[in-house]
Tab-separated table of C-alpha atoms and ligand atoms in Angstrom:
chain	number	residue	atom	x	y	z
A	1	MET	CA	100.829	90.398	70.113
A	2	ASP	CA	102.858	93.586	70.615
A	3	LYS	CA	106.275	92.806	71.870
A	4	LYS	CA	106.638	96.165	73.618
A	5	PRO	CA	106.271	96.184	77.409
A	6	LEU	CA	102.931	97.542	78.582
A	7	ILE	CA	103.274	100.327	81.179
A	8	ILE	CA	100.028	101.561	82.683
A	9	ALA	CA	99.781	104.778	84.728
A	10	ASN	CA	96.931	104.563	87.206
A	11	TRP	CA	96.395	108.036	88.711
A	12	LYS	CA	93.624	106.776	90.981
A	13	MET	CA	91.716	109.567	92.830
A	14	ASN	CA	94.730	111.781	93.330
A	15	LEU	CA	94.402	114.731	90.933
A	16	LEU	CA	91.946	117.479	90.188
A	17	LEU	CA	90.962	117.986	86.586
A	18	ASN	CA	93.460	120.791	85.936
A	19	GLU	CA	96.191	118.652	87.505
A	20	GLU	CA	95.305	115.668	85.325
A	21	VAL	CA	95.369	117.907	82.236
A	22	GLY	CA	98.703	119.396	83.250
A	23	LEU	CA	100.319	116.009	83.885
A	24	ALA	CA	98.871	114.549	80.661
A	25	LYS	CA	100.373	117.439	78.727
A	26	GLN	CA	103.754	116.806	80.276
A	27	PHE	CA	103.480	113.087	79.580
A	28	ALA	CA	102.678	113.907	75.944
A	29	VAL	CA	105.861	115.950	75.677
A	30	LYS	CA	108.200	113.732	77.670
A	31	LEU	CA	107.004	110.213	76.832
A	32	GLU	CA	106.192	110.389	73.140
A	33	ARG	CA	109.810	109.688	72.208
A	34	PHE	CA	109.738	106.379	74.150
A	35	ALA	CA	106.631	105.170	72.343
A	36	GLU	CA	108.763	102.809	70.260
A	37	LYS	CA	110.072	101.189	73.457
A	38	ALA	CA	106.879	100.816	75.465
A	39	GLU	CA	103.110	100.904	75.120
A	40	VAL	CA	102.148	103.543	77.635
A	41	VAL	CA	98.569	103.656	78.856
A	42	VAL	CA	97.327	106.610	80.951
A	43	CYS	CA	94.337	106.115	83.256
A	44	PRO	CA	92.909	109.333	84.610
A	45	THR	CA	89.664	109.618	86.554
A	46	HIS	CA	86.422	109.393	84.609
A	47	LEU	CA	86.162	113.154	84.891
A	48	GLY	CA	89.521	113.606	83.190
A	49	LEU	CA	88.926	111.169	80.329
A	50	ILE	CA	87.646	113.631	77.737
A	51	GLU	CA	90.287	116.232	78.268
A	52	VAL	CA	93.143	113.732	78.577
A	53	SER	CA	91.830	112.004	75.468
A	54	LYS	CA	92.226	115.220	73.482
A	55	ILE	CA	95.789	115.652	74.719
A	56	LEU	CA	96.843	112.058	73.962
A	57	LYS	CA	95.100	111.782	70.637
A	58	PRO	CA	97.927	113.276	68.506
A	59	THR	CA	100.495	111.133	70.370
A	60	LYS	CA	101.214	107.426	70.621
A	61	LEU	CA	100.185	107.363	74.275
A	62	ILE	CA	97.005	105.429	74.883
A	63	LEU	CA	93.978	106.324	77.036
A	64	GLY	CA	92.684	103.921	79.642
A	65	ALA	CA	90.015	104.083	82.362
A	66	GLN	CA	90.269	103.081	85.997
A	67	ASP	CA	86.916	101.323	86.244
A	68	MET	CA	83.631	100.739	84.454
A	69	ALA	CA	80.146	99.418	84.955
A	70	TRP	CA	78.719	96.523	82.949
A	71	GLY	CA	75.872	96.686	80.436
A	72	GLU	CA	74.594	99.596	78.442
A	73	ASN	CA	71.737	102.059	78.868
A	74	TRP	CA	70.327	100.813	82.100
A	75	ALA	CA	69.350	102.616	85.257
A	76	LEU	CA	72.605	102.506	87.180
A	77	THR	CA	73.101	105.837	88.954
A	78	GLY	CA	76.719	106.914	88.650
A	79	GLY	CA	77.522	104.193	86.149
A	80	VAL	CA	79.908	104.639	83.221
A	81	SER	CA	79.735	101.888	80.594
A	82	ALA	CA	82.269	100.354	78.270
A	83	GLY	CA	80.509	102.036	75.350
A	84	MET	CA	80.909	105.402	77.025
A	85	LEU	CA	84.601	104.803	77.708
A	86	LYS	CA	85.160	103.821	74.087
A	87	ASP	CA	83.309	106.924	73.025
A	88	ALA	CA	85.673	108.983	75.179
A	89	GLY	CA	88.635	107.383	73.410
A	90	ALA	CA	89.681	104.790	75.923
A	91	ARG	CA	91.207	101.501	74.722
A	92	TYR	CA	91.849	99.861	78.073
A	93	CYS	CA	89.966	99.643	81.362
A	94	ILE	CA	91.185	98.415	84.750
A	95	VAL	CA	88.718	96.023	86.365
A	96	GLY	CA	88.738	94.380	89.778
A	97	HIS	CA	91.424	96.521	91.368
A	98	SER	CA	91.849	95.459	95.004
A	99	GLU	CA	91.084	98.975	96.194
A	100	ARG	CA	87.586	98.593	94.681
A	101	ARG	CA	87.134	95.038	95.803
A	102	ARG	CA	88.077	95.932	99.391
A	103	ASN	CA	86.572	99.389	99.839
A	104	LEU	CA	83.495	99.062	97.666
A	105	GLY	CA	82.727	95.371	98.001
A	106	GLU	CA	83.261	94.493	94.338
A	107	THR	CA	82.766	90.773	93.885
A	108	ASP	CA	84.322	88.296	91.485
A	109	ASP	CA	80.946	88.216	89.694
A	110	MET	CA	80.972	91.976	89.179
A	111	VAL	CA	84.568	91.829	87.921
A	112	ASN	CA	83.544	89.116	85.417
A	113	LYS	CA	80.612	91.170	84.178
A	114	LYS	CA	82.871	94.186	83.673
A	115	ALA	CA	85.486	92.152	81.853
A	116	LEU	CA	82.870	90.585	79.558
A	117	SER	CA	81.323	93.964	78.862
A	118	ALA	CA	84.718	95.531	78.136
A	119	ILE	CA	85.613	92.784	75.682
A	120	SER	CA	82.269	92.964	73.923
A	121	HIS	CA	82.946	96.671	73.224
A	122	GLY	CA	86.500	96.121	72.024
A	123	LEU	CA	87.979	97.573	75.213
A	124	THR	CA	90.863	95.638	76.661
A	125	PRO	CA	90.234	94.732	80.301
A	126	ILE	CA	93.133	94.884	82.734
A	127	ILE	CA	91.924	92.283	85.222
A	128	CYS	CA	93.548	92.686	88.656
A	129	VAL	CA	94.047	89.653	90.939
A	130	GLY	CA	96.083	89.296	94.089
A	131	GLU	CA	96.100	88.009	97.630
A	132	SER	CA	96.121	89.961	100.928
A	133	LEU	CA	98.860	89.557	103.480
A	134	ASP	CA	96.599	87.495	105.699
A	135	GLU	CA	95.773	85.138	102.834
A	136	ARG	CA	99.450	84.870	101.994
A	137	GLN	CA	100.423	84.137	105.589
A	138	ALA	CA	97.629	81.559	105.827
A	139	GLY	CA	99.083	79.731	102.830
A	140	LYS	CA	96.109	80.656	100.626
A	141	LYS	CA	97.739	82.817	98.019
A	142	GLU	CA	97.504	80.295	95.214
A	143	VAL	CA	93.902	79.331	95.955
A	144	LYS	CA	92.919	82.996	96.143
A	145	VAL	CA	94.539	84.045	92.883
A	146	ILE	CA	93.361	81.015	90.906
A	147	SER	CA	89.790	81.485	92.102
A	148	GLN	CA	89.777	85.243	91.327
A	149	LEU	CA	91.196	84.566	87.891
A	150	LYS	CA	88.812	81.756	86.964
A	151	ALA	CA	85.807	83.804	88.177
A	152	ALA	CA	86.922	86.926	86.307
A	153	LEU	CA	87.408	84.879	83.080
A	154	LYS	CA	84.115	82.995	83.222
A	155	ASN	CA	82.479	82.862	79.762
A	156	ILE	CA	85.428	84.730	78.186
A	157	LYS	CA	86.488	82.964	75.032
A	158	GLY	CA	90.070	84.169	75.002
A	159	ASP	CA	89.772	85.476	71.458
A	160	GLN	CA	90.209	89.175	72.372
A	161	PRO	CA	93.082	91.050	73.953
A	162	THR	CA	93.060	90.656	77.747
A	163	VAL	CA	95.568	91.778	80.395
A	164	ILE	CA	95.953	90.085	83.750
A	165	SER	CA	97.674	92.128	86.463
A	166	TYR	CA	99.098	90.283	89.416
A	167	GLU	CA	98.846	92.662	92.312
A	168	PRO	CA	99.627	91.391	95.782
A	169	ILE	CA	97.594	93.693	97.998
A	170	TRP	CA	100.364	94.198	100.561
A	171	ALA	CA	102.654	95.605	97.819
A	172	ILE	CA	100.198	98.276	96.553
A	173	GLY	CA	100.932	101.825	97.648
A	174	THR	CA	103.270	100.642	100.363
A	175	GLY	CA	106.608	101.352	98.691
A	176	ILE	CA	107.459	97.721	99.391
A	177	PRO	CA	107.234	95.698	96.186
A	178	ALA	CA	106.941	91.945	96.106
A	179	GLU	CA	110.186	90.059	95.665
A	180	PRO	CA	110.643	89.249	91.995
A	181	SER	CA	111.070	85.576	92.961
A	182	GLU	CA	107.642	85.669	94.572
A	183	VAL	CA	106.131	87.339	91.558
A	184	ALA	CA	107.742	84.712	89.340
A	185	LEU	CA	105.923	81.967	91.215
A	186	MET	CA	102.608	83.702	91.075
A	187	VAL	CA	102.754	84.675	87.395
A	188	GLU	CA	103.706	81.096	86.567
A	189	LEU	CA	100.542	80.038	88.381
A	190	ILE	CA	98.543	82.599	86.435
A	191	HIS	CA	99.947	81.371	83.176
A	192	GLN	CA	99.238	77.807	84.148
A	193	THR	CA	95.629	78.752	85.015
A	194	LEU	CA	95.270	80.328	81.573
A	195	VAL	CA	96.601	77.142	80.067
A	196	ASP	CA	93.890	75.219	81.878
A	197	LEU	CA	91.249	77.532	80.405
A	198	PHE	CA	92.342	78.423	76.860
A	199	PRO	CA	94.259	76.945	73.949
A	200	LEU	CA	97.907	77.961	73.941
A	201	ASP	CA	97.694	79.814	70.612
A	202	LEU	CA	94.997	82.092	71.998
A	203	ILE	CA	97.011	82.716	75.168
A	204	MET	CA	100.085	83.654	73.107
A	205	LYS	CA	98.019	85.887	70.834
A	206	ASN	CA	95.698	87.629	73.242
A	207	PHE	CA	96.821	87.449	76.839
A	208	ARG	CA	99.417	89.536	78.605
A	209	ILE	CA	100.405	89.192	82.223
A	210	ILE	CA	101.798	92.199	84.094
A	211	TYR	CA	102.742	93.004	87.717
A	212	GLY	CA	101.539	95.874	89.942
A	213	GLY	CA	102.656	97.001	93.421
A	214	SER	CA	105.179	99.697	94.291
A	215	ILE	CA	106.865	99.624	90.875
A	216	ASP	CA	109.406	102.377	90.316
A	217	SER	CA	112.186	103.133	87.869
A	218	GLY	CA	114.647	101.182	90.020
A	219	ASN	CA	112.745	97.912	90.156
A	220	ILE	CA	110.718	97.752	86.916
A	221	GLY	CA	113.606	95.985	85.234
A	222	ASP	CA	113.617	93.186	87.794
A	223	PHE	CA	109.969	92.407	87.042
A	224	LEU	CA	110.277	92.652	83.287
A	225	LYS	CA	113.062	90.048	83.378
A	226	LEU	CA	110.622	87.474	84.677
A	227	ARG	CA	109.226	84.925	82.304
A	228	TYR	CA	105.580	85.811	81.588
A	229	VAL	CA	105.743	89.418	82.935
A	230	VAL	CA	105.450	91.875	80.075
A	231	GLY	CA	104.497	95.069	81.808
A	232	GLY	CA	103.536	96.956	84.964
A	233	LEU	CA	100.587	98.724	86.526
A	234	VAL	CA	102.029	101.792	88.174
A	235	GLY	CA	100.207	103.888	90.792
A	236	THR	CA	102.292	106.175	92.961
A	237	ALA	CA	105.266	106.492	90.595
A	238	SER	CA	102.975	107.499	87.749
A	239	LEU	CA	102.040	110.737	89.588
A	240	ASN	CA	105.638	111.948	89.446
A	241	LEU	CA	106.628	113.134	85.953
A	242	GLU	CA	110.385	112.641	86.382
A	243	GLU	CA	110.128	109.277	87.998
A	244	PHE	CA	107.571	107.933	85.523
A	245	THR	CA	109.575	109.224	82.566
A	246	LYS	CA	112.638	107.466	83.947
A	247	LEU	CA	110.603	104.314	84.457
A	248	VAL	CA	109.413	104.300	80.814
A	249	GLN	CA	112.850	105.166	79.602
A	250	VAL	CA	114.552	102.248	81.312
A	251	THR	CA	111.799	99.827	80.358
A	252	LYS	CA	112.741	97.018	78.155
A	253	LEU	CA	111.568	93.482	77.517
A	254	SER	CA	114.230	90.859	77.572
A	255	LYS	CA	112.017	88.212	75.926
B	301	PGA	P1	101.350	101.563	93.533
B	301	PGA	O1	99.905	101.103	92.978
B	301	PGA	O2	102.257	101.628	92.348
B	301	PGA	O3	101.101	102.868	94.184
B	301	PGA	O4	101.748	100.490	94.497
B	301	PGA	C1	99.885	100.018	92.123
B	301	PGA	C2	98.519	99.565	91.804
B	301	PGA	O5	97.540	100.065	92.385
B	301	PGA	O6	98.354	98.722	90.911
């Protein structure tokens, strides 16, 4: 397993194609020199994948996708499969982001199908799990995250690279990150759940746990210090070239 921290830029639905191309070109210039320090994955919209892929190809930056459908060659209007993402040059795909679960009704079962399909095509799924503020206040954060995780990992053997992103919903896009001590508890729980499901050697070899939610250059270090956290899923800060460059620049794993 790569010892470099994994930093994922998730641009969400924020940029037009020419803006994605422009930012990707700037990333390629500014971030290439930090490629030894961090594995940087850039996730544009599906529309931007091909153009961004061409820009990243000569660099060490990696292409990822924000979402995918499961299966291949079936009548799913609007669907983009793992095979198509691979074809476009993607190596990672985010699945089960809370914005899709909440706004588009994505279920645990759909997230599981996407993760399985990604893995079967050699695409690394970035499986997002996390509780809402209501669930947290009702004392249900552990139950929620364990059940999301177990459902997402159903029938997954653990023999392929897989990323789990702990993303408390109340910390996403709010500018208010979770306290590192809170994240520490939850990633410990995620690790423990993995231990319940897979042999330790497979976990060490194939699984990485990251955090997502209002990460910036000032707080990334606090999360990467935590046991089990080896990276970050970055939304808002990844849209700002200077801020994201700084974030990648200060990134280091202390373990
Ligand atoms: P944010 O998004 O950095 O804007 O909070 C994070 C995420 O969606 O994972």
